[in-house]
């Protein structure tokens, strides 16, 4: 009986200390890749119910789609940044050519 009491006395004291870091980890989002990996490992387990399996598979698809969206957005940003100067110069050329054509039209009208 004394061993059980000692364990009971330690658990309430130790409980909040162990839950606080978990709470801070919970507020700190795990990366999507880590969450995908965790769900995949969970789905490989034997004793998972069909209901839980469906819920986790849906969440897995959601995370995988989010990953694809993120990768596409990062790629778009990369190329947007890479070709920003080129687009700037092309726009400048077009504006210059437009001004030149307007001037020619005005001179032709006179």
mmCIF file of C-alpha atoms in Angstrom:
data_model
loop_
_atom_site.group_PDB
_atom_site.id
_atom_site.type_symbol
_atom_site.label_atom_id
_atom_site.label_comp_id
_atom_site.label_asym_id
_atom_site.label_seq_id
_atom_site.Cartn_x
_atom_site.Cartn_y
_atom_site.Cartn_z
ATOM 1 C CA UNK A 1 0.000 0.000 0.000
ATOM 2 C CA UNK A 2 2.807 2.468 0.847
ATOM 3 C CA UNK A 3 4.341 2.086 -2.624
ATOM 4 C CA UNK A 4 1.012 3.017 -4.204
ATOM 5 C CA UNK A 5 0.671 6.068 -1.969
ATOM 6 C CA UNK A 6 4.166 7.257 -2.786
ATOM 7 C CA UNK A 7 3.386 6.926 -6.474
ATOM 8 C CA UNK A 8 0.109 8.796 -5.968
ATOM 9 C CA UNK A 9 1.946 11.588 -4.140
ATOM 10 C CA UNK A 10 4.547 11.907 -6.857
ATOM 11 C CA UNK A 11 2.123 11.834 -9.805
ATOM 12 C CA UNK A 12 0.186 15.038 -8.977
ATOM 13 C CA UNK A 13 3.442 16.879 -8.385
ATOM 14 C CA UNK A 14 5.082 15.519 -11.493
ATOM 15 C CA UNK A 15 1.928 15.788 -13.641
ATOM 16 C CA UNK A 16 1.790 19.564 -14.115
ATOM 17 C CA UNK A 17 5.528 19.721 -14.816
ATOM 18 C CA UNK A 18 5.168 17.182 -17.620
ATOM 19 C CA UNK A 19 1.958 18.688 -19.036
ATOM 20 C CA UNK A 20 3.300 22.250 -19.238
ATOM 21 C CA UNK A 21 6.015 21.462 -21.793
ATOM 22 C CA UNK A 22 3.430 19.471 -23.763
ATOM 23 C CA UNK A 23 1.081 22.457 -23.661
ATOM 24 C CA UNK A 24 3.828 24.708 -24.986
ATOM 25 C CA UNK A 25 4.642 22.110 -27.635
ATOM 26 C CA UNK A 26 0.964 21.993 -28.540
ATOM 27 C CA UNK A 27 0.873 25.741 -29.012
ATOM 28 C CA UNK A 28 4.036 25.476 -31.081
ATOM 29 C CA UNK A 29 2.841 23.859 -34.282
ATOM 30 C CA UNK A 30 4.713 20.800 -35.433
ATOM 31 C CA UNK A 31 5.793 21.070 -39.009
ATOM 32 C CA UNK A 32 3.351 19.611 -41.503
ATOM 33 C CA UNK A 33 5.943 17.053 -42.604
ATOM 34 C CA UNK A 34 6.312 15.830 -39.016
ATOM 35 C CA UNK A 35 2.551 15.587 -38.638
ATOM 36 C CA UNK A 36 2.277 13.611 -41.893
ATOM 37 C CA UNK A 37 4.986 11.243 -40.702
ATOM 38 C CA UNK A 38 3.259 10.801 -37.336
ATOM 39 C CA UNK A 39 -0.095 10.014 -38.947
ATOM 40 C CA UNK A 40 1.514 7.549 -41.355
ATOM 41 C CA UNK A 41 3.134 5.732 -38.421
ATOM 42 C CA UNK A 42 -0.176 5.752 -36.558
ATOM 43 C CA UNK A 43 -1.995 4.237 -39.549
ATOM 44 C CA UNK A 44 0.529 1.375 -39.671
ATOM 45 C CA UNK A 45 -0.472 0.276 -36.164
ATOM 46 C CA UNK A 46 -2.619 -2.833 -35.750
ATOM 47 C CA UNK A 47 -5.242 -1.892 -33.138
ATOM 48 C CA UNK A 48 -6.663 1.245 -34.755
ATOM 49 C CA UNK A 49 -10.446 1.422 -35.240
ATOM 50 C CA UNK A 50 -11.928 1.941 -38.704
ATOM 51 C CA UNK A 51 -13.481 5.205 -37.542
ATOM 52 C CA UNK A 52 -10.158 6.554 -36.283
ATOM 53 C CA UNK A 53 -8.401 5.286 -39.390
ATOM 54 C CA UNK A 54 -10.795 7.216 -41.659
ATOM 55 C CA UNK A 55 -10.374 10.382 -39.616
ATOM 56 C CA UNK A 56 -6.584 10.110 -39.719
ATOM 57 C CA UNK A 57 -6.547 9.345 -43.454
ATOM 58 C CA UNK A 58 -8.658 12.458 -44.079
ATOM 59 C CA UNK A 59 -6.271 14.516 -41.967
ATOM 60 C CA UNK A 60 -3.326 12.967 -43.837
ATOM 61 C CA UNK A 61 -4.800 13.974 -47.206
ATOM 62 C CA UNK A 62 -5.397 17.476 -45.861
ATOM 63 C CA UNK A 63 -1.775 17.790 -44.715
ATOM 64 C CA UNK A 64 -0.442 16.367 -47.996
ATOM 65 C CA UNK A 65 -2.508 18.903 -49.953
ATOM 66 C CA UNK A 66 -1.224 21.683 -47.693
ATOM 67 C CA UNK A 67 2.338 20.514 -48.387
ATOM 68 C CA UNK A 68 1.737 20.584 -52.149
ATOM 69 C CA UNK A 69 0.208 24.057 -51.911
ATOM 70 C CA UNK A 70 3.144 25.287 -49.850
ATOM 71 C CA UNK A 71 5.703 23.851 -52.288
ATOM 72 C CA UNK A 72 3.894 25.422 -55.247
ATOM 73 C CA UNK A 73 3.690 28.797 -53.486
ATOM 74 C CA UNK A 74 7.404 28.656 -52.596
ATOM 75 C CA UNK A 75 8.275 27.837 -56.209
ATOM 76 C CA UNK A 76 6.126 30.702 -57.491
ATOM 77 C CA UNK A 77 7.831 33.077 -55.082
ATOM 78 C CA UNK A 78 11.256 31.816 -56.124
ATOM 79 C CA UNK A 79 10.601 32.381 -59.821
ATOM 80 C CA UNK A 80 8.832 35.668 -59.220
ATOM 81 C CA UNK A 81 11.900 36.923 -57.396
ATOM 82 C CA UNK A 82 14.276 35.427 -59.953
ATOM 83 C CA UNK A 83 12.636 37.084 -62.961
ATOM 84 C CA UNK A 84 11.584 40.358 -61.300
ATOM 85 C CA UNK A 85 14.379 42.349 -62.951
ATOM 86 C CA UNK A 86 13.680 40.834 -66.366
ATOM 87 C CA UNK A 87 9.980 41.726 -66.107
ATOM 88 C CA UNK A 88 10.932 45.252 -65.010
ATOM 89 C CA UNK A 89 13.154 45.819 -68.053
ATOM 90 C CA UNK A 90 10.615 44.319 -70.456
ATOM 91 C CA UNK A 91 7.936 46.621 -69.053
ATOM 92 C CA UNK A 92 10.291 49.589 -69.410
ATOM 93 C CA UNK A 93 10.935 48.691 -73.072
ATOM 94 C CA UNK A 94 7.204 48.458 -73.794
ATOM 95 C CA UNK A 95 6.489 51.801 -72.105
ATOM 96 C CA UNK A 96 9.306 53.439 -74.106
ATOM 97 C CA UNK A 97 8.036 51.931 -77.356
ATOM 98 C CA UNK A 98 4.474 53.095 -76.555
ATOM 99 C CA UNK A 99 5.686 56.650 -75.966
ATOM 100 C CA UNK A 100 7.625 56.526 -79.224
ATOM 101 C CA UNK A 101 4.569 55.331 -81.198
ATOM 102 C CA UNK A 102 2.327 57.994 -79.588
ATOM 103 C CA UNK A 103 4.867 60.661 -80.579
ATOM 104 C CA UNK A 104 4.961 59.347 -84.166
ATOM 105 C CA UNK A 105 1.130 59.353 -84.331
ATOM 106 C CA UNK A 106 1.001 62.927 -83.056
ATOM 107 C CA UNK A 107 3.625 64.051 -85.589
ATOM 108 C CA UNK A 108 1.744 62.233 -88.344
ATOM 109 C CA UNK A 109 -1.520 63.926 -87.401
ATOM 110 C CA UNK A 110 0.007 67.401 -87.769
#
